[in-house]
PDB file of C-alpha atoms in Angstrom:
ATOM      1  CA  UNK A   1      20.240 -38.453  43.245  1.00  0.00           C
ATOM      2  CA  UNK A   2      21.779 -40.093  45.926  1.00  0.00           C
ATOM      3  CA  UNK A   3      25.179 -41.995  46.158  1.00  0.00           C
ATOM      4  CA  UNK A   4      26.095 -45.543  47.486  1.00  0.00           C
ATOM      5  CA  UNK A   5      29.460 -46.207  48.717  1.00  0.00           C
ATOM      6  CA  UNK A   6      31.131 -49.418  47.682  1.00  0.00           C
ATOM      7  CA  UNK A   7      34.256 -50.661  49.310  1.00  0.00           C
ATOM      8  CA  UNK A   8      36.139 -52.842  47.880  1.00  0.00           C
ATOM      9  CA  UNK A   9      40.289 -53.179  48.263  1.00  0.00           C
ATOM     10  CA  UNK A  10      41.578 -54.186  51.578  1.00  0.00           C
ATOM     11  CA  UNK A  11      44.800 -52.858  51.302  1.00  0.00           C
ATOM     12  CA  UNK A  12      47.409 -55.623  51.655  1.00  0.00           C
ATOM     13  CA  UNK A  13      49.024 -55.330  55.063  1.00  0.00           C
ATOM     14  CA  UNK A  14      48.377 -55.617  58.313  1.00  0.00           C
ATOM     15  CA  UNK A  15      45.714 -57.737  59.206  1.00  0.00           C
ATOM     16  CA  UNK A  16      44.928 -55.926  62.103  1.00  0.00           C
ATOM     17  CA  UNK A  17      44.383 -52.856  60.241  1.00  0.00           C
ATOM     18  CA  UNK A  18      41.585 -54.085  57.708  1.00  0.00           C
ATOM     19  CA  UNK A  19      38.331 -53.861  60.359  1.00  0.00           C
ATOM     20  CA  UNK A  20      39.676 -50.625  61.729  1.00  0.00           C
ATOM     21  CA  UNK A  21      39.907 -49.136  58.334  1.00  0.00           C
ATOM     22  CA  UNK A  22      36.304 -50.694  56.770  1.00  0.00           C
ATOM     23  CA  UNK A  23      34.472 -49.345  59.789  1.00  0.00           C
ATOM     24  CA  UNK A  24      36.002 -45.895  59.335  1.00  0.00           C
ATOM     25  CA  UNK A  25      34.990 -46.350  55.749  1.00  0.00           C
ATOM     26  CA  UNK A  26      31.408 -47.294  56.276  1.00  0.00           C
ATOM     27  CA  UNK A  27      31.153 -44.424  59.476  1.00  0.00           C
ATOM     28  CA  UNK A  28      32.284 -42.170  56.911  1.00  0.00           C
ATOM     29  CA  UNK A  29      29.885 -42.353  53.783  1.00  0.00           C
ATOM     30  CA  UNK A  30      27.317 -42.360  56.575  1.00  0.00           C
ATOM     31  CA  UNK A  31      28.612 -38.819  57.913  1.00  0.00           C
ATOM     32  CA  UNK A  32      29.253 -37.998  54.135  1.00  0.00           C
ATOM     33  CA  UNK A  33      25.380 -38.440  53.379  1.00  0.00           C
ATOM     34  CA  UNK A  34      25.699 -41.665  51.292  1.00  0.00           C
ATOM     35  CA  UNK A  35      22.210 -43.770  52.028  1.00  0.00           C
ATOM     36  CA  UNK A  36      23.750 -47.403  50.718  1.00  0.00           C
ATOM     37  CA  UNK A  37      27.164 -49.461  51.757  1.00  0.00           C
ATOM     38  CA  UNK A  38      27.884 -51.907  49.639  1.00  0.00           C
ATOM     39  CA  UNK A  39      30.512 -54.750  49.647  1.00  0.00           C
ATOM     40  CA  UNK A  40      31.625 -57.085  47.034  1.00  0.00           C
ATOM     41  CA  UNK A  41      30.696 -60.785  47.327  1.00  0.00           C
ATOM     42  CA  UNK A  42      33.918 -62.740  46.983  1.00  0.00           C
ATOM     43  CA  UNK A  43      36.344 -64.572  48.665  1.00  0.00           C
ATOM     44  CA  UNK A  44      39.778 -63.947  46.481  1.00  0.00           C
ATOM     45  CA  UNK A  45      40.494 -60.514  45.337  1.00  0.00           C
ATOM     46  CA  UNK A  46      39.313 -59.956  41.490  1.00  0.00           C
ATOM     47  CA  UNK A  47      42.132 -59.711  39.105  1.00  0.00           C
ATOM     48  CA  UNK A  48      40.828 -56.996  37.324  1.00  0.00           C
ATOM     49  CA  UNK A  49      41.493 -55.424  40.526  1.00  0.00           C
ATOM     50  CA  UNK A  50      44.507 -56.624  42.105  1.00  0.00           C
ATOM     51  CA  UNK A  51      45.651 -60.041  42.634  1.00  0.00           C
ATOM     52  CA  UNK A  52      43.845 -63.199  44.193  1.00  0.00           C
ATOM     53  CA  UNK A  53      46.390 -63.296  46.773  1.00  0.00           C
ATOM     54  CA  UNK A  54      44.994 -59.898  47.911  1.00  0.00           C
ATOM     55  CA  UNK A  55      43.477 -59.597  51.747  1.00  0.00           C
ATOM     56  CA  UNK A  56      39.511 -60.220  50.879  1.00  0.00           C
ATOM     57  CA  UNK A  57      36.607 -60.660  53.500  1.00  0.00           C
ATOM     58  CA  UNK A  58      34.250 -62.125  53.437  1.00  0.00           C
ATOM     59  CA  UNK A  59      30.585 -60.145  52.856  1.00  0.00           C
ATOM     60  CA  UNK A  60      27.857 -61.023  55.235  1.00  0.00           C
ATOM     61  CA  UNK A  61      30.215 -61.195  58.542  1.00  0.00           C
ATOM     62  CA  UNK A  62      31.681 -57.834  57.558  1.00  0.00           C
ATOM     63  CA  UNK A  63      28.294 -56.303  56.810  1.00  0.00           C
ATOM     64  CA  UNK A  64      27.645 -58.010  60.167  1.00  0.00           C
ATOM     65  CA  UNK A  65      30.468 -55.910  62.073  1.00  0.00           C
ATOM     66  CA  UNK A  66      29.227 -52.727  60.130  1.00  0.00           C
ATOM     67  CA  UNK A  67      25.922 -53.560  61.060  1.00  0.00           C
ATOM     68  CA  UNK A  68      27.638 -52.534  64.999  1.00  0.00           C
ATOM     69  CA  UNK A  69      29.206 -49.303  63.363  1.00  0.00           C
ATOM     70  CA  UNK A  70      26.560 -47.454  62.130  1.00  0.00           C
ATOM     71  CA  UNK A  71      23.518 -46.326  62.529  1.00  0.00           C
ATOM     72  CA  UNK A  72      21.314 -45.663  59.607  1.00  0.00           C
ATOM     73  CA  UNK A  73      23.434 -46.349  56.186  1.00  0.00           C
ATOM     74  CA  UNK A  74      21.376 -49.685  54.546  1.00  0.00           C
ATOM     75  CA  UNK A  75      24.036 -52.215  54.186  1.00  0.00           C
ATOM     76  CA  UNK A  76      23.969 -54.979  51.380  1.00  0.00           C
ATOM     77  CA  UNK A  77      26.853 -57.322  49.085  1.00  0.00           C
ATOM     78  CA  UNK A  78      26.694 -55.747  45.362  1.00  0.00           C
ATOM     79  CA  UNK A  79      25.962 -58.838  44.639  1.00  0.00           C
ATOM     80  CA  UNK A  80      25.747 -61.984  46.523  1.00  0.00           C
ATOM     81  CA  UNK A  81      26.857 -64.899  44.278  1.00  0.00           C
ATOM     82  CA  UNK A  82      23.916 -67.060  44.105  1.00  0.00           C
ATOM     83  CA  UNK A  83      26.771 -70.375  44.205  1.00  0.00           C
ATOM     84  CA  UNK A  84      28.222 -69.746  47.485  1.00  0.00           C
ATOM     85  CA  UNK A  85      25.054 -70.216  49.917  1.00  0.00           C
ATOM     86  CA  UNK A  86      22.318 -72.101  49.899  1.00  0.00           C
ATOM     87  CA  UNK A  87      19.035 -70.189  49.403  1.00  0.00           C
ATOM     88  CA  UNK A  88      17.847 -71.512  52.882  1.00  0.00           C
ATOM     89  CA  UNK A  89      21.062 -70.162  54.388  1.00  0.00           C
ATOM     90  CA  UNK A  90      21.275 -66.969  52.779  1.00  0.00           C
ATOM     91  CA  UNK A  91      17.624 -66.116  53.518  1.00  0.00           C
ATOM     92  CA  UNK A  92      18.822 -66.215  56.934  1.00  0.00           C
ATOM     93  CA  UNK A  93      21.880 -64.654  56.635  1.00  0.00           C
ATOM     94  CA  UNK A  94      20.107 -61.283  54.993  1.00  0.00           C
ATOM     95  CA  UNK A  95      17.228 -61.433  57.524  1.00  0.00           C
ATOM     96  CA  UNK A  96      19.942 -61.664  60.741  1.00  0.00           C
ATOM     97  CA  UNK A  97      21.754 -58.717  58.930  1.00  0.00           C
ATOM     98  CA  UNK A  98      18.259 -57.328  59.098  1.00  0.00           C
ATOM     99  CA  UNK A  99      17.433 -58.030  62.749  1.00  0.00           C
ATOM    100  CA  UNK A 100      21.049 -57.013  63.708  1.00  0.00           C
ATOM    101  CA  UNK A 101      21.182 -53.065  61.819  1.00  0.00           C
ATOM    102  CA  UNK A 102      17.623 -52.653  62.618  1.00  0.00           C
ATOM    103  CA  UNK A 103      15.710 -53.011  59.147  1.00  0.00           C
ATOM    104  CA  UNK A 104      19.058 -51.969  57.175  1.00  0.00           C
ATOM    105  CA  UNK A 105      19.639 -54.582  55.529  1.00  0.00           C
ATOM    106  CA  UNK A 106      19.386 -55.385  51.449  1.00  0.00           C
ATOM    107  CA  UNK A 107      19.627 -58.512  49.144  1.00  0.00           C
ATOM    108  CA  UNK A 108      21.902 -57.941  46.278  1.00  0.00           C
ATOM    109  CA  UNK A 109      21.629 -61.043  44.224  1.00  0.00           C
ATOM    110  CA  UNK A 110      23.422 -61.998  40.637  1.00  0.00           C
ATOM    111  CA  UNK A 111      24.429 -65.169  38.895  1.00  0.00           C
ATOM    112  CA  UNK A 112      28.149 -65.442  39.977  1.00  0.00           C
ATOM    113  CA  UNK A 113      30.936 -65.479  37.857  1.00  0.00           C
ATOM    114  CA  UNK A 114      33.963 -65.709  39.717  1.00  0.00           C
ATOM    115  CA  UNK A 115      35.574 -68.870  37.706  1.00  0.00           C
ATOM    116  CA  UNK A 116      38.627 -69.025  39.970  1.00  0.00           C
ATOM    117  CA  UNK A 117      37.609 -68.972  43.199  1.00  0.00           C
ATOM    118  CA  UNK A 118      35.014 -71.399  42.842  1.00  0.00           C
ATOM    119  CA  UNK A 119      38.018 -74.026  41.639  1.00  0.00           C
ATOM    120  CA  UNK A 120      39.935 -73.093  44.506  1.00  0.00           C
ATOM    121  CA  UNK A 121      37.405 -73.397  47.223  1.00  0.00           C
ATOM    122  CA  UNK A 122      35.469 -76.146  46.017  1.00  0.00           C
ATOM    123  CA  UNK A 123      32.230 -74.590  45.249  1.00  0.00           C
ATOM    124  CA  UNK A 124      30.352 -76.067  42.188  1.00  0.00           C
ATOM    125  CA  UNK A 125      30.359 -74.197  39.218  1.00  0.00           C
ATOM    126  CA  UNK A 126      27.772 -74.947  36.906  1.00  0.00           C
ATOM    127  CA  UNK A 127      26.979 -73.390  33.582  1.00  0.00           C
ATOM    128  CA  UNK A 128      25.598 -69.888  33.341  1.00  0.00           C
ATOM    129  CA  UNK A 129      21.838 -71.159  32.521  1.00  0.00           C
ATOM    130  CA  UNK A 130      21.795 -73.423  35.265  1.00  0.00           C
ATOM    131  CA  UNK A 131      22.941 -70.498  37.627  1.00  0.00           C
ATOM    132  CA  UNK A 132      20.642 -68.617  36.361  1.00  0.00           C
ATOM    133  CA  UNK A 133      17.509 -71.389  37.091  1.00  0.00           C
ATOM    134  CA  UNK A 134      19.506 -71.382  40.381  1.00  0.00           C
ATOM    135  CA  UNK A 135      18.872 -67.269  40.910  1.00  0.00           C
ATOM    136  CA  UNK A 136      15.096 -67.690  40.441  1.00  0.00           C
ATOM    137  CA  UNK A 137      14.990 -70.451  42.912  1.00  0.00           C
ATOM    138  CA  UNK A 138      16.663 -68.816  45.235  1.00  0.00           C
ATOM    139  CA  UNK A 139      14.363 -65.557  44.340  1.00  0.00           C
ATOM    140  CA  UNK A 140      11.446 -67.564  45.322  1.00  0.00           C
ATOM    141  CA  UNK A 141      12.539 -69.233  48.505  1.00  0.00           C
ATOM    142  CA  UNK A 142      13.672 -66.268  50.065  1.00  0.00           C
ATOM    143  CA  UNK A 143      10.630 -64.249  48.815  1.00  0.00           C
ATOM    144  CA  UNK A 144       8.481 -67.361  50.657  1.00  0.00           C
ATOM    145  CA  UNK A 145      10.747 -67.371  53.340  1.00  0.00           C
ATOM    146  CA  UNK A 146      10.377 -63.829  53.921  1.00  0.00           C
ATOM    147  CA  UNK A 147       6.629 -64.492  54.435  1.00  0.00           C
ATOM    148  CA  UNK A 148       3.548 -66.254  56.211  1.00  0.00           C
ATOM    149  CA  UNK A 149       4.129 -69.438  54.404  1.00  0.00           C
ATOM    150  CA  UNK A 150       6.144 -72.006  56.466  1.00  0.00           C
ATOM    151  CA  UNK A 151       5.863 -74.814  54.057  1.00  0.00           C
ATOM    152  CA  UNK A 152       7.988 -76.895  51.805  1.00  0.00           C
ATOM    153  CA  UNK A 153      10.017 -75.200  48.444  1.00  0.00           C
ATOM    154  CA  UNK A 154      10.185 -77.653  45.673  1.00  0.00           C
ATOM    155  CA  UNK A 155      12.389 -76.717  42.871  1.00  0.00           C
ATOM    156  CA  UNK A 156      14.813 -78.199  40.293  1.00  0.00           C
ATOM    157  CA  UNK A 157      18.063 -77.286  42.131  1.00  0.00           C
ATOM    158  CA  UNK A 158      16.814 -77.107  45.746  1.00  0.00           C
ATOM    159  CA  UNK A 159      14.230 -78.449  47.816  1.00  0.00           C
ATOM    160  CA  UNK A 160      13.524 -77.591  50.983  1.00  0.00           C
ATOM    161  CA  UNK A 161      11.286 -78.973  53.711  1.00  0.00           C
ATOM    162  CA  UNK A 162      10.227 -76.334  55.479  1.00  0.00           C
ATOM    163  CA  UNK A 163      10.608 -72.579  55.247  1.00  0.00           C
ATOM    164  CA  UNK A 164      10.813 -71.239  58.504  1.00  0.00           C
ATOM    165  CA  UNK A 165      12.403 -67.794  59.300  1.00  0.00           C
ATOM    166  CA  UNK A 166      12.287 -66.867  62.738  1.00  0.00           C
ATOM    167  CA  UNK A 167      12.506 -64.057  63.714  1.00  0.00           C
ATOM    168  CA  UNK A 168      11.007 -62.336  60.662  1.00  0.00           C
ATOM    169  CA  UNK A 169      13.070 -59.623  59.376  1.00  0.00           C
ATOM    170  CA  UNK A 170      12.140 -55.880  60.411  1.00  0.00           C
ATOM    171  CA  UNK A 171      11.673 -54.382  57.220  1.00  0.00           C
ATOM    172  CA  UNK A 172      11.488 -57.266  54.500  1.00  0.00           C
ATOM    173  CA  UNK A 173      14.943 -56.523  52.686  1.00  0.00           C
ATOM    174  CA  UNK A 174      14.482 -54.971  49.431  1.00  0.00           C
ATOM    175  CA  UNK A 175      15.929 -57.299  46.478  1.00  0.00           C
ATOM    176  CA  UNK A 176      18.466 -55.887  44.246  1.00  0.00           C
ATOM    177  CA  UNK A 177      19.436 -57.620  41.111  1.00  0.00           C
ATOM    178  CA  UNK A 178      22.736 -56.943  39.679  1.00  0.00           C
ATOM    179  CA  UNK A 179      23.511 -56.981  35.385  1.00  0.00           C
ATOM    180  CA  UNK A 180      21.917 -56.396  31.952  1.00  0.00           C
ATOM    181  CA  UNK A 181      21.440 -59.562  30.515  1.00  0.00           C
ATOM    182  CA  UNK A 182      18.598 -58.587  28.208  1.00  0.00           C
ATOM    183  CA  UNK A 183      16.995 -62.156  28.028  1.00  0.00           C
ATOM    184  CA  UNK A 184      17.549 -63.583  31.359  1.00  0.00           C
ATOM    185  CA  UNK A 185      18.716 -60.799  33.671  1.00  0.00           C
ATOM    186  CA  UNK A 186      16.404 -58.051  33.211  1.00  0.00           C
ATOM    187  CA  UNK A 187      13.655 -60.659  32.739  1.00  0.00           C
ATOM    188  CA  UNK A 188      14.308 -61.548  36.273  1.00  0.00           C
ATOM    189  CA  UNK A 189      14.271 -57.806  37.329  1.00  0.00           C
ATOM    190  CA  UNK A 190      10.949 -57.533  36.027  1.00  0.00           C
ATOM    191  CA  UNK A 191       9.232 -60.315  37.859  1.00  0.00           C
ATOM    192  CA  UNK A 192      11.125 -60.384  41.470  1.00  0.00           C
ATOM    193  CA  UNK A 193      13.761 -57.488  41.985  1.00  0.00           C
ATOM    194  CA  UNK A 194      12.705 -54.137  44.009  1.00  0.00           C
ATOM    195  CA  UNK A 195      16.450 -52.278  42.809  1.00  0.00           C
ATOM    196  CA  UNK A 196      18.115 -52.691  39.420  1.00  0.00           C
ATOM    197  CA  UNK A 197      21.899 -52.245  39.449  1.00  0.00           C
ATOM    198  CA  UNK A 198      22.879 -51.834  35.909  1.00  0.00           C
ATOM    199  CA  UNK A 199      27.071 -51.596  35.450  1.00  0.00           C
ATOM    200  CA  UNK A 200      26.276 -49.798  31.862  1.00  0.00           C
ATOM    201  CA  UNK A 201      28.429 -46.573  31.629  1.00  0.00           C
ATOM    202  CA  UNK A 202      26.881 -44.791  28.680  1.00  0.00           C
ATOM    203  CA  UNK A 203      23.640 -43.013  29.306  1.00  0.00           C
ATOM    204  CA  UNK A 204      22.358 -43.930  25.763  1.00  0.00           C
ATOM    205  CA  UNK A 205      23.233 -47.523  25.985  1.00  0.00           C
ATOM    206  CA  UNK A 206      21.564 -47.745  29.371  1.00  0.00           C
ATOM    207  CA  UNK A 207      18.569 -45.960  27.766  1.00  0.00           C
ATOM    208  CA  UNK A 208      18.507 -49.297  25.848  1.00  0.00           C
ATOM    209  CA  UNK A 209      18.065 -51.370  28.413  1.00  0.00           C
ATOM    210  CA  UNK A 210      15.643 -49.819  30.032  1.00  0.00           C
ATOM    211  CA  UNK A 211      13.536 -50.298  27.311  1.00  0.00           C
ATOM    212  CA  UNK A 212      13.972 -53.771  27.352  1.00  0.00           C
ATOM    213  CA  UNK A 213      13.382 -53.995  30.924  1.00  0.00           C
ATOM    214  CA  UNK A 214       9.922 -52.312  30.110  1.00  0.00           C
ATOM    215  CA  UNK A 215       9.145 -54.894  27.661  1.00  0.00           C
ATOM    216  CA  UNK A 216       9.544 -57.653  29.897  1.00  0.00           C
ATOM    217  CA  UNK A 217       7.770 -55.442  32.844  1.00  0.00           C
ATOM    218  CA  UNK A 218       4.655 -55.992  30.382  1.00  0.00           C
ATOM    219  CA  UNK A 219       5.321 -59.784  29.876  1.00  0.00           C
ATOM    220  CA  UNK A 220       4.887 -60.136  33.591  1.00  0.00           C
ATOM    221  CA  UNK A 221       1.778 -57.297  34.065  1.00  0.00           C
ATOM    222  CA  UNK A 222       4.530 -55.323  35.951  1.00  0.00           C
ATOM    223  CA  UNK A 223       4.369 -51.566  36.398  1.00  0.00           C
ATOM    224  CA  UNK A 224       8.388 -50.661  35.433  1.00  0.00           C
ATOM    225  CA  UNK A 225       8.086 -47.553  37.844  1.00  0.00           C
ATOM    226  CA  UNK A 226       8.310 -50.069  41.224  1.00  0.00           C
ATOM    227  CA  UNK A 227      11.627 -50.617  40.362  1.00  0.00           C
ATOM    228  CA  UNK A 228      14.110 -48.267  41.168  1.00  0.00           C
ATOM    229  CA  UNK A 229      16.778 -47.858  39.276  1.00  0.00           C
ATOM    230  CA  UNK A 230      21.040 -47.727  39.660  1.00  0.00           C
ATOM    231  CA  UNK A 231      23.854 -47.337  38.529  1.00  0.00           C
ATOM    232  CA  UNK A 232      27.595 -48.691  39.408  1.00  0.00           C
ATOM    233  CA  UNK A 233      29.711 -45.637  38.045  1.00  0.00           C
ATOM    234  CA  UNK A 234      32.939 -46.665  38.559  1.00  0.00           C
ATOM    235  CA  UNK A 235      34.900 -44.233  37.531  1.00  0.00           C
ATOM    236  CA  UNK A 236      37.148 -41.310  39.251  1.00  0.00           C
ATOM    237  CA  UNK A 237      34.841 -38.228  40.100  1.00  0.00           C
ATOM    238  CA  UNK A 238      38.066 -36.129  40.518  1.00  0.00           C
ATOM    239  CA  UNK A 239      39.373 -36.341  37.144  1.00  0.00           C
ATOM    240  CA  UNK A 240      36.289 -34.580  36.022  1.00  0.00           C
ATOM    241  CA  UNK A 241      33.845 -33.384  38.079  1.00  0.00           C
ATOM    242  CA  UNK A 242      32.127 -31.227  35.503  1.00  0.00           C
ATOM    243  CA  UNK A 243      31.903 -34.271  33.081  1.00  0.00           C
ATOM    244  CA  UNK A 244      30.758 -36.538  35.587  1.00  0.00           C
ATOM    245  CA  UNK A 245      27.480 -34.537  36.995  1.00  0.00           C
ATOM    246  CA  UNK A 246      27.048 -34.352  33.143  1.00  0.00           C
ATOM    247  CA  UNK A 247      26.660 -38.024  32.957  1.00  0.00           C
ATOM    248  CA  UNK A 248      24.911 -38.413  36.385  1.00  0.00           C
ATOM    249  CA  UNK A 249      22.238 -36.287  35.022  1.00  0.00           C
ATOM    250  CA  UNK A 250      21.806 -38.052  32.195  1.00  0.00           C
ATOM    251  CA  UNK A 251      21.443 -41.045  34.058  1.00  0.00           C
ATOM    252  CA  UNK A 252      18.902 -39.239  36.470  1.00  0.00           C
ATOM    253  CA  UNK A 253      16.804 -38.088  33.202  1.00  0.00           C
ATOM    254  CA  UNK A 254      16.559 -41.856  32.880  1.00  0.00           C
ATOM    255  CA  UNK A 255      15.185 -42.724  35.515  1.00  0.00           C
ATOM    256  CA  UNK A 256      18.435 -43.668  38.143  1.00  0.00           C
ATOM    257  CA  UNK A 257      18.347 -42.695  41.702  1.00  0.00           C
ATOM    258  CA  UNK A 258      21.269 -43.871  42.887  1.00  0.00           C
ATOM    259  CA  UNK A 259      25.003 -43.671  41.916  1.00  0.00           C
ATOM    260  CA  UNK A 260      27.717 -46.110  43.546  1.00  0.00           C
ATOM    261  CA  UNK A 261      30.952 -45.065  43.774  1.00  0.00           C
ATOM    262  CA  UNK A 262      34.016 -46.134  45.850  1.00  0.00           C
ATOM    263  CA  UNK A 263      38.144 -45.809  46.371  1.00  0.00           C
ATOM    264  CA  UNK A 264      40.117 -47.435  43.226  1.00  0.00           C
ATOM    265  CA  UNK A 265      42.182 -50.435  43.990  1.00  0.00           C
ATOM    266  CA  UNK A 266      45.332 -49.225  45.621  1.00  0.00           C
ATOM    267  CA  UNK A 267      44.001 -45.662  46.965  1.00  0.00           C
ATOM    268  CA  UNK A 268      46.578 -45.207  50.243  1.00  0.00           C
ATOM    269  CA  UNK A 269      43.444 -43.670  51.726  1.00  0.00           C
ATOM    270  CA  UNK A 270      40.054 -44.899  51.065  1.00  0.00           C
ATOM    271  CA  UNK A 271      38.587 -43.307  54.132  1.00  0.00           C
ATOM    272  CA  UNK A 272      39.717 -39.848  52.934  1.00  0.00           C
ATOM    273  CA  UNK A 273      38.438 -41.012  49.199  1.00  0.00           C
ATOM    274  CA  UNK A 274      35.127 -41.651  50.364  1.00  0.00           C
ATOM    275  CA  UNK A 275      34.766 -38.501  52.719  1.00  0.00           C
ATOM    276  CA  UNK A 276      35.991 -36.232  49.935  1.00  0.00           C
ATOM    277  CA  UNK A 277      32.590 -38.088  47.883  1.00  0.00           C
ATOM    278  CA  UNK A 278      30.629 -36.035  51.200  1.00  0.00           C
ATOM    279  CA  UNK A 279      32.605 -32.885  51.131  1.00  0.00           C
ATOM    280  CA  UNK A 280      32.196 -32.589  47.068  1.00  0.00           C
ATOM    281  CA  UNK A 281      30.160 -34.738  44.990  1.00  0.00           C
ATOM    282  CA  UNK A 282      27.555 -36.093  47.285  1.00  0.00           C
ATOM    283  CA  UNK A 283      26.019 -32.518  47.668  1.00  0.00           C
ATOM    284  CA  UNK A 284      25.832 -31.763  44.186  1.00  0.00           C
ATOM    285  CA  UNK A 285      24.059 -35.138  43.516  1.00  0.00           C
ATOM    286  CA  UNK A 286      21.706 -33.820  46.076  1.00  0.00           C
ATOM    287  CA  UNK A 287      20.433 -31.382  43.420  1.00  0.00           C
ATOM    288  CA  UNK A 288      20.259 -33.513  40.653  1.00  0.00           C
ATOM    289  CA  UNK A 289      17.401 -35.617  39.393  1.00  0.00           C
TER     290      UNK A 289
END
């Protein structure tokens, strides 16, 4: 089992303190033996976090600086909002990440939900089913971007002239899809994603959806065993390390390879958070699965 870091509180303060302290973050799940740093894609702080006001940055020019901090951690948003770029644009975002880290980089893509911040900043909102049309286009034009074919994208939300993507990236990023939406989410797992994230936190529940996902792996003449599964486990390791290898090892006899964890909202020291995850948890995930 391995573990992915995610970072995600920037510690009101200073702002000359926040790169300093997210590089020291990312160096150290790297050192710690964590093989995924992950980001979250938004532009205000969540509220079930902190408050909007919050210090936030934003994803793909701070994977871009981390990209210049380390050396062999993949690096990805858990998950881009599909809203805030155009497919085009984010194609080339993810493949310059790529370029950059030296075939590091990952696509975490979901549906957005982020109601507030899109008001505030301007970005259109639509309703969940049209973001959801507007994942799979964007699933297909960076899948054709990310390939021989040049040509022109036709869609219902975007169209596109040409798909050029120069330079290629060095190892096509792997496509994670975050949620468990058992009609539309998982349906899209089946047909386009590499990595599942799945936020479930019950073994048995997630159980569940995996056998949806397997059903609509079948609708689509998909083998379910390409896609790797993981899990966001959010929760404090510390409080219980006992119970919580129990549950990772449920998970694992499900199927999940990967674990993310990260410093709650308001942790004084997230660096020394996520090195204590390399000192005492990430070994012992080591073992499991």
């Amino acid at each position: 089992m391995e573990l992915g870091a995610h970072f995600i509180d920037f510690l009101p303060g200073d702002p000359a303190a926040l790169g300093p302290t997210l590089a020291d973050a990312a160096k150290a799940a790297e050192q710690g033996g964590a093989t995924l740093f992950t980001l979250a894609d938004h532009f205000f702080q969540m509220e079930n976090v902190g408050r909007a006001e919050d210090p936030f940055l934003e994803g793909y020019t701070s994977l871009g600086f981390l990209a210049g901090q380390t050396t062999g951690i993949e690096l990805s948003l858990l998950v881009t909002g599909v809203t805030y770029r155009y497919p085009g644009l984010l194609a080339k975002a993810v493949t310059t990440l790529d370029v950059l880290s030296q075939g590091r980089a990952m696509l975490g893509l979901g549906a957005a939900w982020y109601d507030r911040e899109h008001a505030a900043l301007g970005f259109p909102y639509p309703p969940v089913g049209q973001r959801f049309e507007m994942l799979e286009e964007t699933l297909q034009i960076c899948r054709q971007m990310w390939s021989d074919d040049d040509g022109p994208y036709r869609g219902k939300h975007y169209q596109l002239a040409e798909t050029i993507c120069a330079p290629q990236p060095i190892r096509r990023p792997p496509v994670l899809i975050g949620g468990d939406g058992e009609k539309k989410t998982l349906r899209l797992v089946a047909q386009y994603a590499d990595i599942w994230n799945s936020t479930v936190t019950e073994p048995a529940e997630f159980g569940r959806k995996v056998e949806v996902l397997n059903r609509h792996c079948d609708a689509v003449g998909r083998d379910p065993g390409e896609i790797r599964k993981t899990v966001g486990l959010f929760v404090n390791p510390f409080d219980d390390l006992d119970g919580y290898f129990g549950t990772v090892e449920r998970f694992a006899a499900l199927g999940v390879e990967l674990v993310n964890a990260g410093p709650f909202p308001g942790n004084p020291d997230p660096v020394g958070f996520i090195r204590r995850l390399g000192d005492e948890v990430i070994p012992k995930l080591t073992e499991i699965g």
